[in-house]
Amino acid sequence: MKVRKAVFPVAGLGTRFLPATKVQPKEMLPIVDKPAIQYAVEEALAAGIEDIIMVTGRGKNAIEDHFDRSVELEHVLAAQGKEDLLSDMRRIAELVTFCYIRQKVPLGLGHAVLVAKDVVGEEPFAVVLPDDLIDAPVPATAQLLAVFHRYHASVLAVCPVSRESVSSYGIIAGEPVENGVYRVTGLVEKPSPEEAPSNLGIVGRYILTPQVFEELEQTPSDAKGEIQLTNGLKGLLGRQAVYAYELNGRRHDTGNKLGFLKATVDLALKHPDVGKAFREYLRGLDLDEEGSNTDGPDG
Ligand code: UTP
């Protein structure tokens, strides 16, 4: 069955980027010259997704405007003969249908996915967390879809994480079924290094069967009052097969400052306009200079 729809939960408050995110959604912070969310939208498009369902909250209107046509701006660009910029801006608005639903209170990622239930309906769908920017030769969502079409079951994207950081992830227990693919046998949310059943952490890409909605409806809120997606997935695991797929590519968690900076540096180095000059600039930096600190926690 074709996967046509992708849910983008973007209703989080982005407190780790305050004050930058006081009036601006974190998804609109630019990485080089594109808002972070546009990388994820382009990835979904490249994977053949036709409908993008954004689950938004208060203060996220800029996302809706960004993916809409801007007649005044198009008029100015056309008058200035900036055809490339013009077609770039039109392309996304024309290629995909966007639908916006409000998560009225940010009650967790699982709750945000559940808000999209009626719009998704009875079909498998993708979930894309734009904080995870995956720089890969084959778009991450397309990689997961290939696994989905082989096993006809939900697929979670995973990446190896360091022992110290397992407690920041949902960690899978799984049996390998082919290179990079595991049949999931258990899920542990934010375990200690001793409790972690593997080093494979769930990252922000999923292909899910619609039965996950029934599970999320029955998932109780956690101590923080949030419905966690991982807990809904645990329920799903009790009734049907779930697979995990080790993404091929470089993942940046742009939802935290250090990850955001790393993504910016990596993508700036590859950028056709500024890559060369930026590389030279970085080469010339004295990184041992007082005040600069190259050590520190990863993320
Ligand atoms: P995060 O845990 O990164 O939370 O959410 P956040 O609010 O976005 O950021 P911080 O921690 O305050 O800095 C992970 C993903 O789940 C979405 C977020 O928008 C992000 O894409 N989310 C989270 C929701 O859509 N609704 C929620 O209630 C919680």
Short mmCIF file of C-alpha atoms and ligand atoms in Angstrom, two decimals:
data_model
loop_
_atom_site.label_atom_id
_atom_site.label_comp_id
_atom_site.label_asym_id
_atom_site.label_seq_id
_atom_site.Cartn_x
_atom_site.Cartn_y
_atom_site.Cartn_z
CA MET A 1 0.00 0.00 0.00
CA LYS A 2 1.39 3.40 -0.94
CA VAL A 3 2.31 5.67 1.96
CA ARG A 4 0.95 9.06 0.93
CA LYS A 5 0.77 11.00 4.16
CA ALA A 6 3.36 12.28 6.60
CA VAL A 7 2.62 13.75 10.01
CA PHE A 8 5.02 16.48 11.15
CA PRO A 9 4.56 17.10 14.90
CA VAL A 10 5.76 20.69 15.35
CA ALA A 11 3.73 21.85 18.33
CA GLY A 12 6.61 21.71 20.84
CA LEU A 13 7.62 24.91 22.58
CA GLY A 14 11.31 24.87 21.65
CA THR A 15 12.39 26.05 25.10
CA ARG A 16 15.99 25.02 24.47
CA PHE A 17 16.32 27.85 21.95
CA LEU A 18 14.83 30.64 24.02
CA PRO A 19 14.91 33.58 23.55
CA ALA A 20 15.27 32.90 19.77
CA THR A 21 12.00 30.94 19.85
CA LYS A 22 9.94 33.40 21.86
CA VAL A 23 8.03 34.62 18.79
CA GLN A 24 9.60 32.46 16.07
CA PRO A 25 9.06 28.71 15.78
CA LYS A 26 12.31 26.75 16.20
CA GLU A 27 11.47 24.94 12.96
CA MET A 28 11.93 28.27 11.13
CA LEU A 29 15.48 28.88 12.40
CA PRO A 30 17.67 28.85 9.29
CA ILE A 31 20.35 26.24 8.70
CA VAL A 32 22.58 28.12 6.23
CA ASP A 33 19.81 29.49 3.98
CA LYS A 34 16.75 27.32 4.57
CA PRO A 35 14.49 26.97 7.59
CA ALA A 36 15.23 23.71 9.41
CA ILE A 37 11.78 22.36 8.59
CA GLN A 38 12.27 22.78 4.85
CA TYR A 39 14.99 20.11 4.82
CA ALA A 40 12.48 17.63 6.28
CA VAL A 41 9.69 18.68 3.90
CA GLU A 42 12.03 18.25 0.91
CA GLU A 43 13.04 14.83 2.24
CA ALA A 44 9.40 13.73 2.48
CA LEU A 45 8.69 15.02 -1.03
CA ALA A 46 11.70 13.15 -2.41
CA ALA A 47 10.27 9.98 -0.83
CA GLY A 48 6.98 10.41 -2.72
CA ILE A 49 4.87 11.78 0.15
CA GLU A 50 1.89 13.72 -1.23
CA ASP A 51 0.18 15.10 1.87
CA ILE A 52 1.94 16.74 4.80
CA ILE A 53 -0.05 17.07 8.00
CA MET A 54 1.55 19.60 10.31
CA VAL A 55 0.49 19.33 13.93
CA THR A 56 1.11 22.85 15.16
CA GLY A 57 0.49 24.93 18.23
CA ARG A 58 0.33 28.57 19.21
CA GLY A 59 2.89 30.84 17.57
CA LYS A 60 3.59 28.54 14.63
CA ASN A 61 1.88 30.57 11.90
CA ALA A 62 5.19 31.35 10.19
CA ILE A 63 5.42 27.67 9.15
CA GLU A 64 2.08 27.87 7.36
CA ASP A 65 3.06 31.12 5.61
CA HIS A 66 6.43 29.71 4.62
CA PHE A 67 4.94 26.82 2.66
CA ASP A 68 2.25 28.94 1.04
CA ARG A 69 2.54 31.03 -2.13
CA SER A 70 3.57 34.64 -1.54
CA VAL A 71 2.08 36.56 -4.43
CA GLU A 72 3.71 39.91 -3.55
CA LEU A 73 7.17 38.37 -3.21
CA GLU A 74 6.75 36.38 -6.43
CA HIS A 75 5.77 39.57 -8.20
CA VAL A 76 8.91 41.37 -7.01
CA LEU A 77 11.20 38.44 -7.90
CA ALA A 78 9.63 38.17 -11.37
CA ALA A 79 10.12 41.92 -11.94
CA GLN A 80 13.78 41.58 -10.89
CA GLY A 81 14.28 38.59 -13.23
CA LYS A 82 15.22 36.28 -10.32
CA GLU A 83 13.70 33.22 -11.99
CA ASP A 84 15.70 30.64 -10.01
CA LEU A 85 14.57 31.97 -6.66
CA LEU A 86 11.04 32.25 -7.95
CA SER A 87 10.76 28.66 -9.16
CA ASP A 88 12.43 27.40 -5.97
CA MET A 89 9.81 29.19 -3.91
CA ARG A 90 6.89 27.92 -5.98
CA ARG A 91 8.07 24.33 -6.26
CA ILE A 92 7.27 23.15 -2.75
CA ALA A 93 3.94 24.96 -2.51
CA GLU A 94 2.89 23.23 -5.73
CA LEU A 95 4.23 19.73 -5.19
CA VAL A 96 2.61 18.83 -1.92
CA THR A 97 -0.64 19.47 -0.08
CA PHE A 98 -0.26 20.89 3.41
CA CYS A 99 -2.83 20.50 6.13
CA TYR A 100 -2.51 22.15 9.55
CA ILE A 101 -4.09 20.89 12.76
CA ARG A 102 -3.68 22.40 16.18
CA GLN A 103 -2.54 20.45 19.17
CA LYS A 104 -4.26 22.77 21.60
CA VAL A 105 -2.09 21.84 24.58
CA PRO A 106 1.40 20.33 24.14
CA LEU A 107 0.64 17.00 25.81
CA GLY A 108 3.56 15.11 24.30
CA LEU A 109 4.70 13.65 21.00
CA GLY A 110 2.33 10.66 21.22
CA HIS A 111 -0.57 13.05 21.76
CA ALA A 112 0.56 15.20 18.80
CA VAL A 113 0.49 12.13 16.52
CA LEU A 114 -2.93 11.17 17.86
CA VAL A 115 -4.28 14.61 16.95
CA ALA A 116 -3.70 13.67 13.28
CA LYS A 117 -5.80 10.48 13.52
CA ASP A 118 -8.84 11.62 11.55
CA VAL A 119 -6.80 13.23 8.81
CA VAL A 120 -4.60 10.16 8.38
CA GLY A 121 -7.50 7.69 8.43
CA GLU A 122 -7.04 3.96 7.91
CA GLU A 123 -3.73 3.96 6.08
CA PRO A 124 -0.06 3.61 6.96
CA PHE A 125 1.70 6.94 7.32
CA ALA A 126 5.08 8.49 7.99
CA VAL A 127 6.00 10.54 11.04
CA VAL A 128 8.79 13.06 10.51
CA LEU A 129 10.34 15.07 13.34
CA PRO A 130 12.03 17.99 11.63
CA ASP A 131 14.49 18.43 14.52
CA ASP A 132 16.30 15.41 13.15
CA LEU A 133 18.05 16.55 10.01
CA ILE A 134 19.33 13.51 8.16
CA ASP A 135 21.92 14.19 5.54
CA ALA A 136 21.86 11.04 3.44
CA PRO A 137 22.40 9.92 -0.16
CA VAL A 138 18.93 8.33 -0.12
CA PRO A 139 16.34 10.43 1.76
CA ALA A 140 15.75 8.93 5.21
CA THR A 141 11.98 8.61 4.70
CA ALA A 142 12.60 6.75 1.43
CA GLN A 143 14.99 4.37 3.21
CA LEU A 144 12.28 3.53 5.77
CA LEU A 145 9.64 3.13 3.07
CA ALA A 146 11.78 0.54 1.29
CA VAL A 147 11.81 -1.52 4.51
CA PHE A 148 8.07 -0.95 5.05
CA HIS A 149 7.34 -2.33 1.57
CA ARG A 150 9.43 -5.44 2.26
CA TYR A 151 7.84 -6.29 5.64
CA HIS A 152 4.41 -4.59 5.48
CA ALA A 153 4.79 -3.49 9.09
CA SER A 154 5.70 -0.41 11.10
CA VAL A 155 9.34 0.66 10.83
CA LEU A 156 11.25 2.85 13.30
CA ALA A 157 14.42 4.66 12.31
CA VAL A 158 17.31 3.97 14.69
CA CYS A 159 20.90 5.16 14.99
CA PRO A 160 23.72 3.85 17.18
CA VAL A 161 24.16 6.16 20.17
CA SER A 162 26.96 6.38 22.72
CA ARG A 163 26.63 4.56 26.05
CA GLU A 164 26.39 7.87 27.92
CA SER A 165 23.53 9.13 25.78
CA VAL A 166 21.19 6.08 25.80
CA SER A 167 19.23 7.78 28.58
CA SER A 168 18.10 10.48 26.10
CA TYR A 169 16.48 8.00 23.68
CA GLY A 170 13.93 5.25 23.28
CA ILE A 171 16.20 2.21 22.93
CA ILE A 172 15.16 -0.93 21.06
CA ALA A 173 15.80 -4.59 21.76
CA GLY A 174 15.77 -6.44 18.47
CA GLU A 175 16.72 -9.50 16.46
CA PRO A 176 18.61 -8.80 13.24
CA VAL A 177 16.68 -9.99 10.18
CA GLU A 178 18.90 -8.52 7.46
CA ASN A 179 21.70 -6.02 7.22
CA GLY A 180 20.59 -2.95 9.26
CA VAL A 181 17.05 -4.28 9.86
CA TYR A 182 15.83 -5.65 13.21
CA ARG A 183 12.59 -7.17 14.31
CA VAL A 184 11.83 -5.20 17.46
CA THR A 185 11.32 -7.34 20.55
CA GLY A 186 11.21 -4.57 23.15
CA LEU A 187 11.41 -0.82 23.68
CA VAL A 188 12.78 1.00 26.70
CA GLU A 189 12.26 4.74 27.06
CA LYS A 190 15.34 6.62 28.31
CA PRO A 191 17.10 3.70 30.06
CA SER A 192 20.26 3.95 32.16
CA PRO A 193 23.36 2.55 30.37
CA GLU A 194 23.05 -0.62 32.52
CA GLU A 195 19.39 -1.18 31.57
CA ALA A 196 19.75 -0.39 27.84
CA PRO A 197 19.06 -3.52 25.75
CA SER A 198 21.18 -2.19 22.85
CA ASN A 199 22.87 0.99 21.63
CA LEU A 200 20.19 1.60 18.99
CA GLY A 201 18.20 4.75 19.74
CA ILE A 202 14.97 5.72 17.98
CA VAL A 203 15.34 8.92 15.95
CA GLY A 204 12.70 11.12 14.35
CA ARG A 205 11.47 9.07 11.40
CA TYR A 206 8.77 6.40 11.53
CA ILE A 207 6.44 4.55 9.19
CA LEU A 208 3.44 3.49 11.26
CA THR A 209 0.33 1.42 10.71
CA PRO A 210 -2.95 3.13 11.68
CA GLN A 211 -3.41 0.70 14.59
CA VAL A 212 -0.95 2.91 16.48
CA PHE A 213 -3.81 5.38 17.00
CA GLU A 214 -5.81 2.80 18.98
CA GLU A 215 -2.73 2.18 21.10
CA LEU A 216 -2.11 5.88 21.68
CA GLU A 217 -5.73 6.32 22.74
CA GLN A 218 -5.11 3.79 25.47
CA THR A 219 -1.68 5.07 26.48
CA PRO A 220 -1.78 6.79 29.87
CA SER A 221 0.03 10.08 30.43
CA ASP A 222 3.43 9.84 32.07
CA ALA A 223 4.57 11.63 35.24
CA LYS A 224 4.95 14.88 33.26
CA GLY A 225 1.37 14.60 31.98
CA GLU A 226 2.56 13.70 28.46
CA ILE A 227 1.59 10.83 26.16
CA GLN A 228 4.82 9.37 24.84
CA LEU A 229 4.93 7.94 21.33
CA THR A 230 7.31 5.19 22.51
CA ASN A 231 4.68 3.97 24.97
CA GLY A 232 2.12 3.77 22.15
CA LEU A 233 4.66 1.84 20.09
CA LYS A 234 5.11 -0.62 22.95
CA GLY A 235 1.38 -1.32 22.74
CA LEU A 236 1.64 -1.78 18.97
CA LEU A 237 4.46 -4.25 19.49
CA GLY A 238 2.06 -6.40 21.54
CA ARG A 239 -0.31 -6.83 18.59
CA GLN A 240 1.78 -6.75 15.39
CA ALA A 241 5.35 -6.96 14.14
CA VAL A 242 7.43 -3.78 14.32
CA TYR A 243 10.81 -3.37 12.62
CA ALA A 244 13.73 -1.02 13.20
CA TYR A 245 16.03 0.20 10.49
CA GLU A 246 19.49 1.66 11.02
CA LEU A 247 19.49 4.81 8.90
CA ASN A 248 22.23 5.24 6.38
CA GLY A 249 23.36 8.86 6.66
CA ARG A 250 24.48 11.53 9.06
CA ARG A 251 21.94 12.58 11.63
CA HIS A 252 21.97 15.97 13.31
CA ASP A 253 19.69 16.72 16.25
CA THR A 254 18.97 20.36 15.47
CA GLY A 255 16.62 20.60 18.46
CA ASN A 256 19.56 21.43 20.73
CA LYS A 257 22.12 24.21 20.31
CA LEU A 258 25.22 22.10 19.74
CA GLY A 259 23.47 19.81 17.24
CA PHE A 260 22.10 22.85 15.44
CA LEU A 261 25.59 24.37 15.17
CA LYS A 262 27.07 21.09 13.91
CA ALA A 263 24.37 20.82 11.24
CA THR A 264 25.04 24.42 10.21
CA VAL A 265 28.79 23.81 9.87
CA ASP A 266 28.34 20.52 7.97
CA LEU A 267 25.82 21.92 5.52
CA ALA A 268 27.68 25.22 5.11
CA LEU A 269 30.81 23.28 4.14
CA LYS A 270 28.80 21.55 1.39
CA HIS A 271 26.98 24.66 0.21
CA PRO A 272 27.74 25.55 -3.43
CA ASP A 273 27.85 29.34 -2.75
CA VAL A 274 29.74 29.55 0.52
CA GLY A 275 31.31 26.09 1.11
CA LYS A 276 34.78 26.88 -0.20
CA ALA A 277 35.13 30.23 1.53
CA PHE A 278 33.70 28.83 4.76
CA ARG A 279 36.21 25.97 4.74
CA GLU A 280 39.04 28.49 4.35
CA TYR A 281 37.61 30.57 7.17
CA LEU A 282 37.46 27.53 9.48
CA ARG A 283 41.03 26.53 8.55
CA GLY A 284 42.23 29.97 9.58
CA LEU A 285 40.63 29.85 13.03
CA ASP A 286 42.87 29.49 16.03
CA LEU A 287 40.75 26.99 17.94
CA ASP A 288 43.10 26.98 20.92
CA GLU A 289 42.58 30.67 21.44
CA GLU A 290 41.36 31.55 24.91
CA GLY A 291 37.57 31.64 25.12
CA SER A 292 37.03 28.95 22.49
CA ASN A 293 36.27 25.54 23.84
CA THR A 294 36.31 22.49 21.61
CA ASP A 295 35.52 20.04 24.40
CA GLY A 296 32.18 19.51 26.03
CA PRO A 297 29.07 17.38 25.95
CA ASP A 298 27.77 16.22 22.60
CA GLY A 299 24.40 17.63 22.45
P1 UTP B 1 10.93 18.05 21.97
O1 UTP B 1 11.09 17.04 23.00
O2 UTP B 1 12.16 18.46 21.21
O3 UTP B 1 10.26 19.33 22.61
O4 UTP B 1 9.83 17.52 20.95
P2 UTP B 1 10.15 20.80 22.08
O5 UTP B 1 9.08 21.48 22.86
O6 UTP B 1 9.99 20.83 20.59
O7 UTP B 1 11.56 21.47 22.41
P3 UTP B 1 12.21 21.87 23.83
O8 UTP B 1 12.57 20.57 24.50
O9 UTP B 1 11.21 22.67 24.60
O10 UTP B 1 13.40 22.69 23.43
C1 UTP B 1 10.11 16.55 19.97
C2 UTP B 1 9.16 16.74 18.78
O11 UTP B 1 7.82 16.54 19.18
C3 UTP B 1 7.02 17.69 18.93
C4 UTP B 1 8.02 18.85 18.85
O12 UTP B 1 7.48 19.91 18.08
C5 UTP B 1 9.22 18.17 18.20
O13 UTP B 1 9.03 18.05 16.78
N1 UTP B 1 6.04 17.83 20.03
C6 UTP B 1 6.44 17.63 21.31
C7 UTP B 1 4.72 18.14 19.73
O14 UTP B 1 4.35 18.34 18.55
N2 UTP B 1 3.84 18.25 20.77
C8 UTP B 1 4.21 18.04 22.04
O15 UTP B 1 3.33 18.14 22.93
C9 UTP B 1 5.52 17.73 22.32
#
